[in-house]
Amino acid sequence: LIVELLSHNVLFGFLTSKDLKKVAGAMQRIDFSHNDEIMVQGTTNDRLYIIQEGQADILKEGQKVFVKLEGTAVGEIELMYDTPCVATVKVCTPKMITWCLDRETYRNLVMGTAINRRETYMKHLESIPFLHGLDNYEKMQIADALSTDEYQQGEYIIRYDKEGEWMFIIL
């Protein structure tokens, strides 16, 4: 369930299913009750919360501006940039179940994975003949733009006589 929630979040979208499982294993379940304030505008926060069940109001200067629903996250900006909370997050349902990831774990797992991923892709790009004319910076840009898709045995990747949108590099 946590892996499913993570896979829909932009911060984790580039991770493989194996990497998502590592991140999910590092998360802690935290339950909240109605009117609990998860984050308070102007204070510091070093955690990301993914909402499994329940909802939370997003308040700016006391005014409700948005509602976070199941499957969404709060705390992304604060987690990534170490800035004060831009809004107050207050539980608006009888209970709310979240999965929490702290900044240090995020940086170690997610950012470390991104660096390793880039290095792996760079090695593979070096072996592709039609990319030999590119300099390292250009190859690095390609490596950062690549995404990983996983396919099951027998599943089609491309089909003959169909217009393609993507270039596939099969590893």
PDB file of C-alpha atoms in Angstrom:
ATOM      1  CA  LEU A   1       0.000   0.000   0.000  1.00  0.00           C
ATOM      2  CA  ILE A   2       2.774   2.457   0.907  1.00  0.00           C
ATOM      3  CA  VAL A   3       4.638   1.648  -2.315  1.00  0.00           C
ATOM      4  CA  GLU A   4       1.458   2.415  -4.256  1.00  0.00           C
ATOM      5  CA  LEU A   5       1.085   5.779  -2.485  1.00  0.00           C
ATOM      6  CA  LEU A   6       4.746   6.641  -3.085  1.00  0.00           C
ATOM      7  CA  SER A   7       4.638   5.706  -6.762  1.00  0.00           C
ATOM      8  CA  HIS A   8       2.064   8.460  -7.406  1.00  0.00           C
ATOM      9  CA  ASN A   9       4.134  11.169  -5.704  1.00  0.00           C
ATOM     10  CA  VAL A  10       6.419  13.321  -7.860  1.00  0.00           C
ATOM     11  CA  LEU A  11       9.270  13.120  -5.318  1.00  0.00           C
ATOM     12  CA  PHE A  12       9.473   9.359  -5.783  1.00  0.00           C
ATOM     13  CA  GLY A  13       8.269   8.906  -9.364  1.00  0.00           C
ATOM     14  CA  PHE A  14      11.721   8.144 -10.749  1.00  0.00           C
ATOM     15  CA  LEU A  15      12.411   5.299  -8.322  1.00  0.00           C
ATOM     16  CA  THR A  16      12.185   1.655  -9.338  1.00  0.00           C
ATOM     17  CA  SER A  17       9.825  -0.681  -7.502  1.00  0.00           C
ATOM     18  CA  LYS A  18      12.831  -2.044  -5.588  1.00  0.00           C
ATOM     19  CA  ASP A  19      13.831   1.471  -4.472  1.00  0.00           C
ATOM     20  CA  LEU A  20      10.227   2.326  -3.552  1.00  0.00           C
ATOM     21  CA  LYS A  21      10.139  -0.726  -1.291  1.00  0.00           C
ATOM     22  CA  LYS A  22      13.290   0.516   0.493  1.00  0.00           C
ATOM     23  CA  VAL A  23      11.722   3.929   1.068  1.00  0.00           C
ATOM     24  CA  ALA A  24       8.434   2.362   2.218  1.00  0.00           C
ATOM     25  CA  GLY A  25      10.352   0.205   4.686  1.00  0.00           C
ATOM     26  CA  ALA A  26      11.899   3.319   6.212  1.00  0.00           C
ATOM     27  CA  MET A  27       8.568   5.076   6.733  1.00  0.00           C
ATOM     28  CA  GLN A  28       6.718   5.137  10.040  1.00  0.00           C
ATOM     29  CA  ARG A  29       2.980   5.057  10.523  1.00  0.00           C
ATOM     30  CA  ILE A  30       1.633   8.032  12.458  1.00  0.00           C
ATOM     31  CA  ASP A  31      -2.047   8.376  13.350  1.00  0.00           C
ATOM     32  CA  PHE A  32      -3.708  11.734  13.963  1.00  0.00           C
ATOM     33  CA  SER A  33      -7.088  12.772  15.365  1.00  0.00           C
ATOM     34  CA  HIS A  34      -9.561  15.462  14.341  1.00  0.00           C
ATOM     35  CA  ASN A  35      -8.131  18.995  14.717  1.00  0.00           C
ATOM     36  CA  ASP A  36      -4.542  17.793  15.215  1.00  0.00           C
ATOM     37  CA  GLU A  37      -2.094  20.180  13.565  1.00  0.00           C
ATOM     38  CA  ILE A  38       0.494  18.183  11.651  1.00  0.00           C
ATOM     39  CA  MET A  39       2.426  21.258  10.584  1.00  0.00           C
ATOM     40  CA  VAL A  40       2.116  24.890  11.670  1.00  0.00           C
ATOM     41  CA  GLN A  41       2.776  27.803   9.321  1.00  0.00           C
ATOM     42  CA  GLY A  42       6.103  29.512  10.050  1.00  0.00           C
ATOM     43  CA  THR A  43       7.544  26.676  12.138  1.00  0.00           C
ATOM     44  CA  THR A  44      10.126  24.142  11.033  1.00  0.00           C
ATOM     45  CA  ASN A  45       9.273  20.665   9.801  1.00  0.00           C
ATOM     46  CA  ASP A  46      11.607  17.941   8.628  1.00  0.00           C
ATOM     47  CA  ARG A  47       9.033  15.314   7.708  1.00  0.00           C
ATOM     48  CA  LEU A  48       6.971  14.275   4.731  1.00  0.00           C
ATOM     49  CA  TYR A  49       3.558  12.765   5.420  1.00  0.00           C
ATOM     50  CA  ILE A  50       1.695  10.628   2.895  1.00  0.00           C
ATOM     51  CA  ILE A  51      -1.992  10.368   3.737  1.00  0.00           C
ATOM     52  CA  GLN A  52      -3.312   6.815   3.656  1.00  0.00           C
ATOM     53  CA  GLU A  53      -6.703   7.534   5.190  1.00  0.00           C
ATOM     54  CA  GLY A  54      -8.456  10.776   6.098  1.00  0.00           C
ATOM     55  CA  GLN A  55      -8.151  14.378   5.006  1.00  0.00           C
ATOM     56  CA  ALA A  56      -6.435  17.574   6.130  1.00  0.00           C
ATOM     57  CA  ASP A  57      -7.203  21.236   5.631  1.00  0.00           C
ATOM     58  CA  ILE A  58      -4.421  23.469   4.358  1.00  0.00           C
ATOM     59  CA  LEU A  59      -4.632  26.824   6.139  1.00  0.00           C
ATOM     60  CA  LYS A  60      -2.757  30.020   5.295  1.00  0.00           C
ATOM     61  CA  GLU A  61      -3.031  32.754   7.891  1.00  0.00           C
ATOM     62  CA  GLY A  62      -6.048  30.951   9.363  1.00  0.00           C
ATOM     63  CA  GLN A  63      -7.945  30.669   6.083  1.00  0.00           C
ATOM     64  CA  LYS A  64      -8.680  27.307   4.456  1.00  0.00           C
ATOM     65  CA  VAL A  65      -7.140  27.286   0.975  1.00  0.00           C
ATOM     66  CA  PHE A  66      -7.086  23.588   0.083  1.00  0.00           C
ATOM     67  CA  VAL A  67      -7.928  20.079   1.270  1.00  0.00           C
ATOM     68  CA  LYS A  68      -5.409  17.233   1.084  1.00  0.00           C
ATOM     69  CA  LEU A  69      -7.007  13.870   0.335  1.00  0.00           C
ATOM     70  CA  GLU A  70      -6.011  10.243   0.687  1.00  0.00           C
ATOM     71  CA  GLY A  71      -2.980   9.371  -1.415  1.00  0.00           C
ATOM     72  CA  THR A  72      -1.542  12.885  -1.351  1.00  0.00           C
ATOM     73  CA  ALA A  73       1.389  14.231   0.635  1.00  0.00           C
ATOM     74  CA  VAL A  74       2.162  17.215   2.832  1.00  0.00           C
ATOM     75  CA  GLY A  75       5.564  18.587   3.752  1.00  0.00           C
ATOM     76  CA  GLU A  76       7.314  18.172   0.384  1.00  0.00           C
ATOM     77  CA  ILE A  77       8.624  21.745   0.189  1.00  0.00           C
ATOM     78  CA  GLU A  78       9.864  21.755   3.770  1.00  0.00           C
ATOM     79  CA  LEU A  79      11.477  18.341   3.337  1.00  0.00           C
ATOM     80  CA  MET A  80      13.405  19.308   0.221  1.00  0.00           C
ATOM     81  CA  TYR A  81      14.381  22.905   0.970  1.00  0.00           C
ATOM     82  CA  ASP A  82      14.598  23.105   4.779  1.00  0.00           C
ATOM     83  CA  THR A  83      12.269  26.123   4.869  1.00  0.00           C
ATOM     84  CA  PRO A  84       9.629  27.065   7.448  1.00  0.00           C
ATOM     85  CA  CYS A  85       6.177  25.598   6.835  1.00  0.00           C
ATOM     86  CA  VAL A  86       4.318  27.575   4.201  1.00  0.00           C
ATOM     87  CA  ALA A  87       0.924  26.584   5.647  1.00  0.00           C
ATOM     88  CA  THR A  88      -0.745  24.922   8.606  1.00  0.00           C
ATOM     89  CA  VAL A  89      -1.978  21.382   8.003  1.00  0.00           C
ATOM     90  CA  LYS A  90      -4.920  20.437  10.235  1.00  0.00           C
ATOM     91  CA  VAL A  91      -6.794  17.110  10.298  1.00  0.00           C
ATOM     92  CA  CYS A  92     -10.434  17.624   9.283  1.00  0.00           C
ATOM     93  CA  THR A  93     -11.711  14.036   9.539  1.00  0.00           C
ATOM     94  CA  PRO A  94     -12.266  11.978  12.717  1.00  0.00           C
ATOM     95  CA  LYS A  95      -8.901  10.297  12.193  1.00  0.00           C
ATOM     96  CA  MET A  96      -6.071  10.378   9.718  1.00  0.00           C
ATOM     97  CA  ILE A  97      -3.467   7.672   9.039  1.00  0.00           C
ATOM     98  CA  THR A  98      -0.199   8.850   7.535  1.00  0.00           C
ATOM     99  CA  TRP A  99       3.159   7.382   6.623  1.00  0.00           C
ATOM    100  CA  CYS A 100       6.071   9.599   7.576  1.00  0.00           C
ATOM    101  CA  LEU A 101       9.592   9.999   6.197  1.00  0.00           C
ATOM    102  CA  ASP A 102      12.157  12.294   7.805  1.00  0.00           C
ATOM    103  CA  ARG A 103      14.561  14.550   5.869  1.00  0.00           C
ATOM    104  CA  GLU A 104      17.741  12.625   6.678  1.00  0.00           C
ATOM    105  CA  THR A 105      16.263   9.328   5.548  1.00  0.00           C
ATOM    106  CA  TYR A 106      14.857  10.983   2.417  1.00  0.00           C
ATOM    107  CA  ARG A 107      18.252  12.404   1.514  1.00  0.00           C
ATOM    108  CA  ASN A 108      20.071   9.149   2.214  1.00  0.00           C
ATOM    109  CA  LEU A 109      17.658   6.873   0.378  1.00  0.00           C
ATOM    110  CA  VAL A 110      16.161   8.985  -2.384  1.00  0.00           C
ATOM    111  CA  MET A 111      19.010  11.340  -3.230  1.00  0.00           C
ATOM    112  CA  GLY A 112      21.554   8.520  -2.926  1.00  0.00           C
ATOM    113  CA  THR A 113      19.459   6.460  -5.314  1.00  0.00           C
ATOM    114  CA  ALA A 114      19.320   9.367  -7.779  1.00  0.00           C
ATOM    115  CA  ILE A 115      23.110   9.690  -7.764  1.00  0.00           C
ATOM    116  CA  ASN A 116      23.609   5.939  -8.205  1.00  0.00           C
ATOM    117  CA  ARG A 117      21.010   5.916 -10.968  1.00  0.00           C
ATOM    118  CA  ARG A 118      22.817   8.713 -12.828  1.00  0.00           C
ATOM    119  CA  GLU A 119      26.146   6.882 -12.578  1.00  0.00           C
ATOM    120  CA  THR A 120      24.599   3.636 -13.834  1.00  0.00           C
ATOM    121  CA  TYR A 121      22.895   5.365 -16.755  1.00  0.00           C
ATOM    122  CA  MET A 122      26.082   7.248 -17.650  1.00  0.00           C
ATOM    123  CA  LYS A 123      27.966   3.935 -17.947  1.00  0.00           C
ATOM    124  CA  HIS A 124      25.304   2.559 -20.276  1.00  0.00           C
ATOM    125  CA  LEU A 125      25.144   5.734 -22.363  1.00  0.00           C
ATOM    126  CA  GLU A 126      28.911   5.503 -22.935  1.00  0.00           C
ATOM    127  CA  SER A 127      28.374   2.183 -24.728  1.00  0.00           C
ATOM    128  CA  ILE A 128      25.788   3.513 -27.210  1.00  0.00           C
ATOM    129  CA  PRO A 129      27.593   4.327 -30.502  1.00  0.00           C
ATOM    130  CA  PHE A 130      25.282   7.080 -31.760  1.00  0.00           C
ATOM    131  CA  LEU A 131      25.805   9.035 -28.505  1.00  0.00           C
ATOM    132  CA  HIS A 132      29.621   9.075 -28.752  1.00  0.00           C
ATOM    133  CA  GLY A 133      29.572  12.580 -30.266  1.00  0.00           C
ATOM    134  CA  LEU A 134      27.995  14.067 -27.132  1.00  0.00           C
ATOM    135  CA  ASP A 135      30.094  15.564 -24.349  1.00  0.00           C
ATOM    136  CA  ASN A 136      29.748  14.460 -20.707  1.00  0.00           C
ATOM    137  CA  TYR A 137      27.386  17.294 -19.798  1.00  0.00           C
ATOM    138  CA  GLU A 138      24.993  16.369 -22.610  1.00  0.00           C
ATOM    139  CA  LYS A 139      25.108  12.703 -21.636  1.00  0.00           C
ATOM    140  CA  MET A 140      24.428  13.676 -18.020  1.00  0.00           C
ATOM    141  CA  GLN A 141      21.343  15.599 -19.116  1.00  0.00           C
ATOM    142  CA  ILE A 142      20.107  12.521 -20.968  1.00  0.00           C
ATOM    143  CA  ALA A 143      20.865  10.318 -17.941  1.00  0.00           C
ATOM    144  CA  ASP A 144      18.842  12.627 -15.696  1.00  0.00           C
ATOM    145  CA  ALA A 145      15.932  12.664 -18.147  1.00  0.00           C
ATOM    146  CA  LEU A 146      15.719   8.883 -18.460  1.00  0.00           C
ATOM    147  CA  SER A 147      12.947   7.071 -16.665  1.00  0.00           C
ATOM    148  CA  THR A 148      12.703   3.459 -15.684  1.00  0.00           C
ATOM    149  CA  ASP A 149       9.825   1.288 -16.787  1.00  0.00           C
ATOM    150  CA  GLU A 150       9.476  -2.325 -15.792  1.00  0.00           C
ATOM    151  CA  TYR A 151       7.831  -4.870 -18.069  1.00  0.00           C
ATOM    152  CA  GLN A 152       6.621  -8.387 -17.452  1.00  0.00           C
ATOM    153  CA  GLN A 153       7.697 -11.307 -19.611  1.00  0.00           C
ATOM    154  CA  GLY A 154       5.594 -11.398 -22.780  1.00  0.00           C
ATOM    155  CA  GLU A 155       4.468  -7.777 -22.451  1.00  0.00           C
ATOM    156  CA  TYR A 156       4.919  -5.628 -25.582  1.00  0.00           C
ATOM    157  CA  ILE A 157       7.250  -2.655 -25.417  1.00  0.00           C
ATOM    158  CA  ILE A 158       6.830  -1.503 -29.014  1.00  0.00           C
ATOM    159  CA  ARG A 159       4.690  -2.810 -31.848  1.00  0.00           C
ATOM    160  CA  TYR A 160       5.488  -3.030 -35.520  1.00  0.00           C
ATOM    161  CA  ASP A 161       3.684  -0.466 -37.685  1.00  0.00           C
ATOM    162  CA  LYS A 162       2.707   1.754 -34.744  1.00  0.00           C
ATOM    163  CA  GLU A 163       3.969   5.314 -34.427  1.00  0.00           C
ATOM    164  CA  GLY A 164       6.344   5.643 -31.489  1.00  0.00           C
ATOM    165  CA  GLU A 165       6.606   8.434 -28.945  1.00  0.00           C
ATOM    166  CA  TRP A 166       9.581   7.209 -26.934  1.00  0.00           C
ATOM    167  CA  MET A 167      13.100   5.971 -27.426  1.00  0.00           C
ATOM    168  CA  PHE A 168      13.769   2.831 -25.426  1.00  0.00           C
ATOM    169  CA  ILE A 169      17.172   1.795 -24.118  1.00  0.00           C
ATOM    170  CA  ILE A 170      16.857  -1.762 -22.914  1.00  0.00           C
ATOM    171  CA  LEU A 171      19.256  -2.783 -20.163  1.00  0.00           C
TER     172      LEU A 171
END
